[in-house]
PDB file of C-alpha atoms in Angstrom:
ATOM      1  CA  MET A   1       0.000   0.000   0.000  1.00 47.00           C
ATOM      2  CA  THR A   2       2.823   2.405   0.689  1.00 45.00           C
ATOM      3  CA  GLU A   3       4.553   2.031  -2.673  1.00 52.00           C
ATOM      4  CA  LYS A   4       2.521   0.205  -5.276  1.00 53.00           C
ATOM      5  CA  GLY A   5      -1.085   0.760  -4.284  1.00 54.00           C
ATOM      6  CA  ILE A   6      -3.747  -1.914  -3.897  1.00 52.00           C
ATOM      7  CA  GLU A   7      -7.179  -2.101  -5.503  1.00 50.00           C
ATOM      8  CA  GLY A   8     -10.073  -1.483  -3.118  1.00 51.00           C
ATOM      9  CA  LYS A   9     -11.438  -5.007  -3.297  1.00 58.00           C
ATOM     10  CA  LEU A  10      -8.018  -6.478  -2.608  1.00 71.00           C
ATOM     11  CA  LEU A  11      -7.458  -4.098   0.285  1.00 73.00           C
ATOM     12  CA  SER A  12     -10.849  -5.089   1.658  1.00 74.00           C
ATOM     13  CA  LEU A  13      -9.921  -8.768   1.469  1.00 76.00           C
ATOM     14  CA  ASP A  14      -6.452  -8.228   2.946  1.00 77.00           C
ATOM     15  CA  ALA A  15      -7.931  -6.214   5.821  1.00 78.00           C
ATOM     16  CA  ASN A  16     -10.627  -8.872   6.302  1.00 83.00           C
ATOM     17  CA  LEU A  17     -13.356  -6.217   6.149  1.00 82.00           C
ATOM     18  CA  ASN A  18     -16.347  -5.880   3.907  1.00 83.00           C
ATOM     19  CA  TYR A  19     -16.135  -2.955   1.493  1.00 81.00           C
ATOM     20  CA  ALA A  20     -18.676  -0.767   3.347  1.00 85.00           C
ATOM     21  CA  ARG A  21     -16.819  -1.162   6.650  1.00 87.00           C
ATOM     22  CA  LEU A  22     -13.486  -0.432   4.955  1.00 83.00           C
ATOM     23  CA  ALA A  23     -14.971   2.755   3.453  1.00 84.00           C
ATOM     24  CA  LYS A  24     -15.906   3.972   6.959  1.00 90.00           C
ATOM     25  CA  HIS A  25     -12.327   3.404   8.127  1.00 88.00           C
ATOM     26  CA  VAL A  26     -10.964   5.248   5.087  1.00 88.00           C
ATOM     27  CA  VAL A  27     -13.167   8.265   5.871  1.00 92.00           C
ATOM     28  CA  TRP A  28     -12.047   8.241   9.526  1.00 94.00           C
ATOM     29  CA  LEU A  29      -8.359   7.994   8.590  1.00 94.00           C
ATOM     30  CA  GLU A  30      -8.782  10.862   6.104  1.00 95.00           C
ATOM     31  CA  LYS A  31     -10.347  13.057   8.790  1.00 96.00           C
ATOM     32  CA  LYS A  32      -7.321  12.364  11.005  1.00 96.00           C
ATOM     33  CA  GLY A  33      -4.971  13.313   8.136  1.00 95.00           C
ATOM     34  CA  LEU A  34      -3.326   9.898   7.957  1.00 95.00           C
ATOM     35  CA  ILE A  35      -4.351   8.979   4.401  1.00 93.00           C
ATOM     36  CA  GLU A  36      -5.525  10.613   1.182  1.00 93.00           C
ATOM     37  CA  SER A  37      -7.913   9.056  -1.285  1.00 86.00           C
ATOM     38  CA  LYS A  38      -8.805   9.888  -4.883  1.00 84.00           C
ATOM     39  CA  ILE A  39     -11.597   8.529  -7.030  1.00 80.00           C
ATOM     40  CA  GLU A  40     -10.598   8.000 -10.651  1.00 80.00           C
ATOM     41  CA  SER A  41     -12.770   6.160 -13.159  1.00 79.00           C
ATOM     42  CA  SER A  42     -14.624   4.046 -10.580  1.00 74.00           C
ATOM     43  CA  GLU A  43     -11.429   3.194  -8.668  1.00 74.00           C
ATOM     44  CA  ILE A  44     -10.408   4.532  -5.277  1.00 75.00           C
ATOM     45  CA  ASP A  45      -6.707   5.185  -4.788  1.00 80.00           C
ATOM     46  CA  VAL A  46      -5.580   5.358  -1.150  1.00 83.00           C
ATOM     47  CA  ALA A  47      -2.164   6.639  -0.067  1.00 88.00           C
ATOM     48  CA  LEU A  48      -0.490   7.395   3.241  1.00 91.00           C
ATOM     49  CA  THR A  49       0.243  11.030   4.011  1.00 94.00           C
ATOM     50  CA  LYS A  50       3.512  12.099   5.620  1.00 95.00           C
ATOM     51  CA  ASN A  51       1.835  11.990   9.048  1.00 95.00           C
ATOM     52  CA  GLY A  52       0.299   8.625   8.214  1.00 94.00           C
ATOM     53  CA  SER A  53       3.692   7.220   7.330  1.00 93.00           C
ATOM     54  CA  ILE A  54       5.182   8.482  10.600  1.00 95.00           C
ATOM     55  CA  CYS A  55       2.265   7.017  12.561  1.00 94.00           C
ATOM     56  CA  PHE A  56       2.570   3.680  10.741  1.00 91.00           C
ATOM     57  CA  ASN A  57       6.322   3.455  11.390  1.00 93.00           C
ATOM     58  CA  ASN A  58       5.865   4.329  15.077  1.00 94.00           C
ATOM     59  CA  PHE A  59       3.156   1.687  15.423  1.00 91.00           C
ATOM     60  CA  LYS A  60       5.257  -0.904  13.595  1.00 90.00           C
ATOM     61  CA  ASN A  61       8.242  -0.183  15.881  1.00 91.00           C
ATOM     62  CA  TYR A  62       5.968  -0.430  18.925  1.00 91.00           C
ATOM     63  CA  LEU A  63       4.931  -3.951  17.872  1.00 89.00           C
ATOM     64  CA  ILE A  64       8.513  -5.100  17.411  1.00 84.00           C
TER      65      ILE A  64
END
């Protein structure tokens, strides 16, 4: 997700969430400024923001 991008349906499957539930999480993460999303020709592209990347790395380091 951080480099290549993942299609919405694949992201939904990887996250083990149905698409509607995933959409709610995407909206919440956007409001917090952790991700950005764009809709282009019936596809939703999701990318981490700079703050999202920092948060992700901090969380990953916390788990290790």
